[in-house]
Amino acid sequence: MEYQDYDAIGLAELVRGGETTPTELLDTAIERIETLNPVINAVNRKMYDEARASIERGLPDGPFTGVPFLLKDLRAAYEGVPTTAGSAFFADKVAPHDSELVSRYRNAGLVIAGKTNTPEFGGAPTTEPSLYGPTRNPWNLEHSSGGSSGGSAAAVAAGIVPAAHGSDGGGSLRIPAACCGVFSLKPTRGRNPAGPDFGEAWNGLSAEHVISRTVRDNAALLDATTGPSPGDPYSVPPSEYSFLASARRPPGPLSVALTTSTAAGSAHRDCVDAVKKTADLLEEMGHRVTEDSPEWDRPTVGAAFRLLIAANVMAGIDEYAEQKGRRPHDHELENVIRVLGGESYDSTSIDMVRATWAMHRAGRAVAPFFQKYDVWLTPTVATPPPPLGLIDMTTEDIDAYLVTVFGFIPFTAIANIAGIPAMSVPIHWNADGLPIGVHFVAGYARDSLLFSLAGQLEAARPWADRRPPIC
């Protein structure tokens, strides 16, 4: 078997058994970066020296000792290395310390070999920053890898690493996972720590976890990182079983709600077809599927969502501007960030409080839906992976940009707004060979239920051995 045939758990087992070494695995990952990255542009910062130094110092004895890993170039702070957030203004923003999550990855034995491409400040569902250029979809190089964790998803799909870090403020783990034919789960709000620099990110909208090829890797990596750190403002009730154990346990018969349309209309036929085929499979497994959808005040919540993200992004820019002693020049910010972020200056502190209230009211509005149903099934995105260039953060037409964005991603943000877990499962490809993800949402703190269902779907329709053409 080849390196890319193993998941992270499998590679760690090889290291523990003495069949390979962390250095050999790192060398293989580096070889794949050097070979494939010129084609897909997934890795925007190579950290080979840092990776070799971590091996030379001696790796912790963790569940993933010696396994190569990548960090998204947003929020994941690695001491002494810039975290650019895909922005020219942040190109020299060197982290003074590790973030808590990165410390936990390192304590788990992972060998961090680089950072992955992201749109500026995670502001788009595609990964095409002006600073580093577009990340190409390994399944079709003319199409988007999704965003904002598109570099991580493309790297995993291409077999550069078996799993990579990402973040998700409106679907940014699940969207690229769907576009690239890999798996990801956005955990419940507070499941992973945001410290030490934040208590929560984007007023609780954003969560961090990983994109992986297999369900068991995703579950075991959450086992390795979950739990509050000192000073966290809140925490999530622990699961009865480990997430890895949950992924190995069939969930039992579930009540599933199904939705394929939004207020703007139905999703693309390929996405609808993927959901309906998944519904048929679920019924074959003994689950009960009913067409239904939760309700919340979409216009009010949409406006609140826009304000909270814009204000958080601009607050980060302002904070770094104070450190640098100057404001960003126009060419250092893409137009969508400059315009939408600038709008937040016209809002008041009262507007921010009311936006937070709207978010929390939406969470309470959808909560009873998950007492009626165990999970909610939708397309992950409303179309197949779009062509590169369709979603352009340099555009002057902000209104058209937003229409295009939310026409592509109408299903994912409610899980961020409500703080509940959601996942994208890669069990369908269309006639053009592009991946079509299906999306599942569960109630608060029911991450384990999603892992159980994902493991069952993975056993019924395995995907890990599917490889894009570049492999």
Tab-separated table of N, CA and C in Angstrom, residues 353-436:
chain	number	residue	atom	x	y	z
A	353	VAL	N	-25.570	44.085	19.757
A	353	VAL	CA	-26.310	43.319	20.760
A	353	VAL	C	-27.562	42.721	20.140
A	354	ARG	N	-28.269	43.517	19.356
A	354	ARG	CA	-29.496	43.005	18.741
A	354	ARG	C	-29.195	41.901	17.727
A	355	ALA	N	-28.057	42.001	17.048
A	355	ALA	CA	-27.659	40.935	16.122
A	355	ALA	C	-27.386	39.641	16.878
A	356	THR	N	-26.746	39.754	18.036
A	356	THR	CA	-26.500	38.567	18.854
A	356	THR	C	-27.810	37.982	19.361
A	357	TRP	N	-28.736	38.852	19.766
A	357	TRP	CA	-30.048	38.354	20.185
A	357	TRP	C	-30.738	37.600	19.047
A	358	ALA	N	-30.646	38.151	17.841
A	358	ALA	CA	-31.289	37.498	16.690
A	358	ALA	C	-30.702	36.114	16.450
A	359	MET	N	-29.385	36.006	16.594
A	359	MET	CA	-28.733	34.713	16.429
A	359	MET	C	-29.240	33.717	17.477
A	360	HIS	N	-29.324	34.157	18.719
A	360	HIS	CA	-29.769	33.260	19.783
A	360	HIS	C	-31.247	32.900	19.628
A	361	ARG	N	-32.059	33.847	19.159
A	361	ARG	CA	-33.470	33.526	18.926
A	361	ARG	C	-33.611	32.470	17.833
A	362	ALA	N	-32.758	32.554	16.808
A	362	ALA	CA	-32.802	31.535	15.751
A	362	ALA	C	-32.441	30.171	16.304
A	363	GLY	N	-31.462	30.113	17.198
A	363	GLY	CA	-31.111	28.846	17.830
A	363	GLY	C	-32.267	28.262	18.609
A	364	ARG	N	-32.989	29.119	19.318
A	364	ARG	CA	-34.148	28.635	20.073
A	364	ARG	C	-35.292	28.240	19.137
A	365	ALA	N	-35.396	28.908	17.988
A	365	ALA	CA	-36.467	28.589	17.043
A	365	ALA	C	-36.282	27.211	16.417
A	366	VAL	N	-35.026	26.826	16.139
A	366	VAL	CA	-34.805	25.538	15.482
A	366	VAL	C	-34.665	24.385	16.484
A	367	ALA	N	-34.425	24.695	17.756
A	367	ALA	CA	-34.208	23.628	18.745
A	367	ALA	C	-35.371	22.636	18.825
A	368	PRO	N	-36.632	23.071	18.831
A	368	PRO	CA	-37.726	22.086	18.896
A	368	PRO	C	-37.775	21.146	17.702
A	369	PHE	N	-37.256	21.591	16.557
A	369	PHE	CA	-37.215	20.743	15.368
A	369	PHE	C	-36.396	19.485	15.643
A	370	PHE	N	-35.334	19.621	16.459
A	370	PHE	CA	-34.467	18.485	16.762
A	370	PHE	C	-34.948	17.684	17.974
A	371	GLN	N	-36.096	18.052	18.502
A	371	GLN	CA	-36.810	17.164	19.409
A	371	GLN	C	-37.785	16.293	18.624
A	372	LYS	N	-38.225	16.808	17.486
A	372	LYS	CA	-39.122	16.052	16.597
A	372	LYS	C	-38.341	15.093	15.706
A	373	TYR	N	-37.156	15.536	15.233
A	373	TYR	CA	-36.316	14.736	14.337
A	373	TYR	C	-34.923	14.577	14.945
A	374	ASP	N	-34.306	13.432	14.659
A	374	ASP	CA	-32.927	13.227	15.117
A	374	ASP	C	-31.941	14.029	14.288
A	375	VAL	N	-32.112	14.019	12.962
A	375	VAL	CA	-31.201	14.739	12.074
A	375	VAL	C	-31.995	15.380	10.946
A	376	TRP	N	-31.360	16.362	10.342
A	376	TRP	CA	-31.945	17.096	9.217
A	376	TRP	C	-31.013	16.929	8.022
A	377	LEU	N	-31.538	16.440	6.905
A	377	LEU	CA	-30.772	16.160	5.692
A	377	LEU	C	-31.066	17.213	4.633
A	378	THR	N	-30.008	17.831	4.081
A	378	THR	CA	-30.116	18.791	2.985
A	378	THR	C	-28.920	18.594	2.052
A	379	PRO	N	-28.906	19.235	0.888
A	379	PRO	CA	-27.630	19.354	0.173
A	379	PRO	C	-26.643	20.158	1.030
A	380	THR	N	-25.364	19.906	0.876
A	380	THR	CA	-24.393	20.767	1.551
A	380	THR	C	-24.374	22.133	0.886
A	381	VAL	N	-24.241	22.142	-0.427
A	381	VAL	CA	-24.308	23.383	-1.210
A	381	VAL	C	-25.384	23.201	-2.277
A	382	ALA	N	-25.830	24.305	-2.858
A	382	ALA	CA	-26.984	24.253	-3.754
A	382	ALA	C	-26.627	23.960	-5.198
A	383	THR	N	-25.336	23.942	-5.529
A	383	THR	CA	-24.888	23.633	-6.887
A	383	THR	C	-23.651	22.760	-6.815
A	384	PRO	N	-23.269	22.106	-7.904
A	384	PRO	CA	-21.947	21.471	-7.937
A	384	PRO	C	-20.845	22.520	-7.763
A	385	PRO	N	-19.605	22.095	-7.509
A	385	PRO	CA	-18.518	23.057	-7.341
A	385	PRO	C	-18.485	24.057	-8.499
A	386	PRO	N	-18.535	25.349	-8.208
A	386	PRO	CA	-18.608	26.347	-9.286
A	386	PRO	C	-17.269	26.521	-9.996
A	387	PRO	N	-17.304	27.076	-11.196
A	387	PRO	CA	-16.042	27.379	-11.867
A	387	PRO	C	-15.277	28.461	-11.123
A	388	LEU	N	-13.964	28.415	-11.206
A	388	LEU	CA	-13.148	29.462	-10.614
A	388	LEU	C	-13.500	30.808	-11.261
A	389	GLY	N	-13.495	31.842	-10.443
A	389	GLY	CA	-13.781	33.179	-10.935
A	389	GLY	C	-15.220	33.620	-10.766
A	390	LEU	N	-16.132	32.681	-10.496
A	390	LEU	CA	-17.537	33.057	-10.362
A	390	LEU	C	-17.769	33.888	-9.105
A	391	ILE	N	-17.112	33.530	-8.009
A	391	ILE	CA	-17.252	34.247	-6.738
A	391	ILE	C	-15.973	35.045	-6.529
A	392	ASP	N	-16.054	36.357	-6.752
A	392	ASP	CA	-14.870	37.210	-6.860
A	392	ASP	C	-14.870	38.263	-5.755
A	393	MET	N	-13.954	38.149	-4.801
A	393	MET	CA	-13.902	39.095	-3.692
A	393	MET	C	-13.297	40.444	-4.071
A	394	THR	N	-12.842	40.593	-5.292
A	394	THR	CA	-12.352	41.901	-5.749
A	394	THR	C	-13.441	42.697	-6.466
A	395	THR	N	-14.632	42.145	-6.603
A	395	THR	CA	-15.691	42.791	-7.372
A	395	THR	C	-16.122	44.115	-6.749
A	396	GLU	N	-16.636	44.999	-7.600
A	396	GLU	CA	-17.229	46.250	-7.132
A	396	GLU	C	-18.711	46.088	-6.846
A	397	ASP	N	-19.323	45.033	-7.374
A	397	ASP	CA	-20.762	44.834	-7.240
A	397	ASP	C	-21.042	43.936	-6.029
A	398	ILE	N	-21.106	44.544	-4.866
A	398	ILE	CA	-21.230	43.784	-3.624
A	398	ILE	C	-22.571	43.070	-3.542
A	399	ASP	N	-23.629	43.729	-3.992
A	399	ASP	CA	-24.948	43.096	-3.922
A	399	ASP	C	-24.993	41.837	-4.778
A	400	ALA	N	-24.463	41.899	-5.993
A	400	ALA	CA	-24.436	40.717	-6.860
A	400	ALA	C	-23.559	39.630	-6.263
A	401	TYR	N	-22.461	40.032	-5.617
A	401	TYR	CA	-21.584	39.070	-4.954
A	401	TYR	C	-22.358	38.292	-3.890
A	402	LEU	N	-23.110	39.008	-3.049
A	402	LEU	CA	-23.845	38.356	-1.969
A	402	LEU	C	-24.942	37.448	-2.503
A	403	VAL	N	-25.605	37.855	-3.581
A	403	VAL	CA	-26.622	37.002	-4.197
A	403	VAL	C	-25.988	35.698	-4.679
A	404	THR	N	-24.823	35.802	-5.311
A	404	THR	CA	-24.132	34.605	-5.800
A	404	THR	C	-23.699	33.707	-4.646
A	405	VAL	N	-23.141	34.310	-3.603
A	405	VAL	CA	-22.656	33.530	-2.457
A	405	VAL	C	-23.794	32.767	-1.800
A	406	PHE	N	-24.869	33.462	-1.462
A	406	PHE	CA	-25.931	32.796	-0.707
A	406	PHE	C	-26.810	31.931	-1.598
A	407	GLY	N	-26.731	32.156	-2.921
A	407	GLY	CA	-27.347	31.202	-3.822
A	407	GLY	C	-26.605	29.875	-3.848
A	408	PHE	N	-25.304	29.922	-3.578
A	408	PHE	CA	-24.468	28.717	-3.543
A	408	PHE	C	-24.559	28.008	-2.196
A	409	ILE	N	-24.659	28.754	-1.093
A	409	ILE	CA	-24.575	28.152	0.249
A	409	ILE	C	-25.784	28.512	1.118
A	410	PRO	N	-26.997	28.133	0.727
A	410	PRO	CA	-28.159	28.492	1.545
A	410	PRO	C	-28.417	27.572	2.736
A	411	PHE	N	-27.688	26.452	2.834
A	411	PHE	CA	-28.054	25.423	3.817
A	411	PHE	C	-27.162	25.376	5.055
A	412	THR	N	-25.960	25.904	4.999
A	412	THR	CA	-24.977	25.595	6.041
A	412	THR	C	-24.981	26.553	7.231
A	413	ALA	N	-25.308	27.829	7.024
A	413	ALA	CA	-25.058	28.831	8.066
A	413	ALA	C	-25.932	28.663	9.297
A	414	ILE	N	-27.112	28.086	9.170
A	414	ILE	CA	-27.980	27.969	10.334
A	414	ILE	C	-27.339	27.129	11.437
A	415	ALA	N	-26.513	26.162	11.082
A	415	ALA	CA	-25.829	25.369	12.117
A	415	ALA	C	-24.842	26.234	12.895
A	416	ASN	N	-24.210	27.195	12.234
A	416	ASN	CA	-23.318	28.128	12.927
A	416	ASN	C	-24.110	29.083	13.805
A	417	ILE	N	-25.222	29.580	13.269
A	417	ILE	CA	-26.051	30.529	14.005
A	417	ILE	C	-26.611	29.885	15.266
A	418	ALA	N	-27.066	28.642	15.151
A	418	ALA	CA	-27.635	27.930	16.296
A	418	ALA	C	-26.579	27.258	17.162
A	419	GLY	N	-25.339	27.160	16.683
A	419	GLY	CA	-24.269	26.539	17.466
A	419	GLY	C	-24.350	25.035	17.545
A	420	ILE	N	-24.979	24.409	16.554
A	420	ILE	CA	-25.223	22.962	16.600
A	420	ILE	C	-24.326	22.228	15.598
A	421	PRO	N	-24.116	20.921	15.788
A	421	PRO	CA	-23.185	20.198	14.915
A	421	PRO	C	-23.800	19.888	13.560
A	422	ALA	N	-22.941	19.817	12.552
A	422	ALA	CA	-23.375	19.514	11.187
A	422	ALA	C	-22.201	18.897	10.443
A	423	MET	N	-22.514	18.100	9.418
A	423	MET	CA	-21.439	17.425	8.681
A	423	MET	C	-21.786	17.336	7.198
A	424	SER	N	-20.743	17.262	6.378
A	424	SER	CA	-20.887	16.979	4.948
A	424	SER	C	-20.294	15.611	4.661
A	425	VAL	N	-21.095	14.772	3.984
A	425	VAL	CA	-20.705	13.388	3.724
A	425	VAL	C	-20.555	13.194	2.213
A	426	PRO	N	-19.415	12.654	1.757
A	426	PRO	CA	-19.135	12.575	0.306
A	426	PRO	C	-19.536	11.238	-0.312
A	427	ILE	N	-20.827	11.015	-0.496
A	427	ILE	CA	-21.229	9.716	-1.041
A	427	ILE	C	-21.797	9.810	-2.453
A	428	HIS	N	-21.648	10.979	-3.097
A	428	HIS	CA	-22.154	11.113	-4.465
A	428	HIS	C	-21.194	11.930	-5.321
A	429	TRP	N	-21.111	11.553	-6.592
A	429	TRP	CA	-20.411	12.307	-7.624
A	429	TRP	C	-21.378	12.446	-8.806
A	430	ASN	N	-21.331	13.576	-9.519
A	430	ASN	CA	-22.255	13.738	-10.641
A	430	ASN	C	-21.675	13.162	-11.924
A	431	ALA	N	-22.402	13.305	-13.034
A	431	ALA	CA	-21.974	12.721	-14.305
A	431	ALA	C	-20.691	13.346	-14.837
A	432	ASP	N	-20.378	14.548	-14.366
A	432	ASP	CA	-19.134	15.210	-14.777
A	432	ASP	C	-17.956	14.841	-13.888
A	433	GLY	N	-18.180	13.944	-12.928
A	433	GLY	CA	-17.101	13.517	-12.044
A	433	GLY	C	-16.810	14.471	-10.916
A	434	LEU	N	-17.733	15.411	-10.639
A	434	LEU	CA	-17.537	16.350	-9.535
A	434	LEU	C	-18.248	15.848	-8.283
A	435	PRO	N	-17.623	15.999	-7.114
A	435	PRO	CA	-18.257	15.536	-5.875
A	435	PRO	C	-19.493	16.366	-5.534
A	436	ILE	N	-20.489	15.690	-4.962
A	436	ILE	CA	-21.711	16.342	-4.490
A	436	ILE	C	-21.931	15.898	-3.040
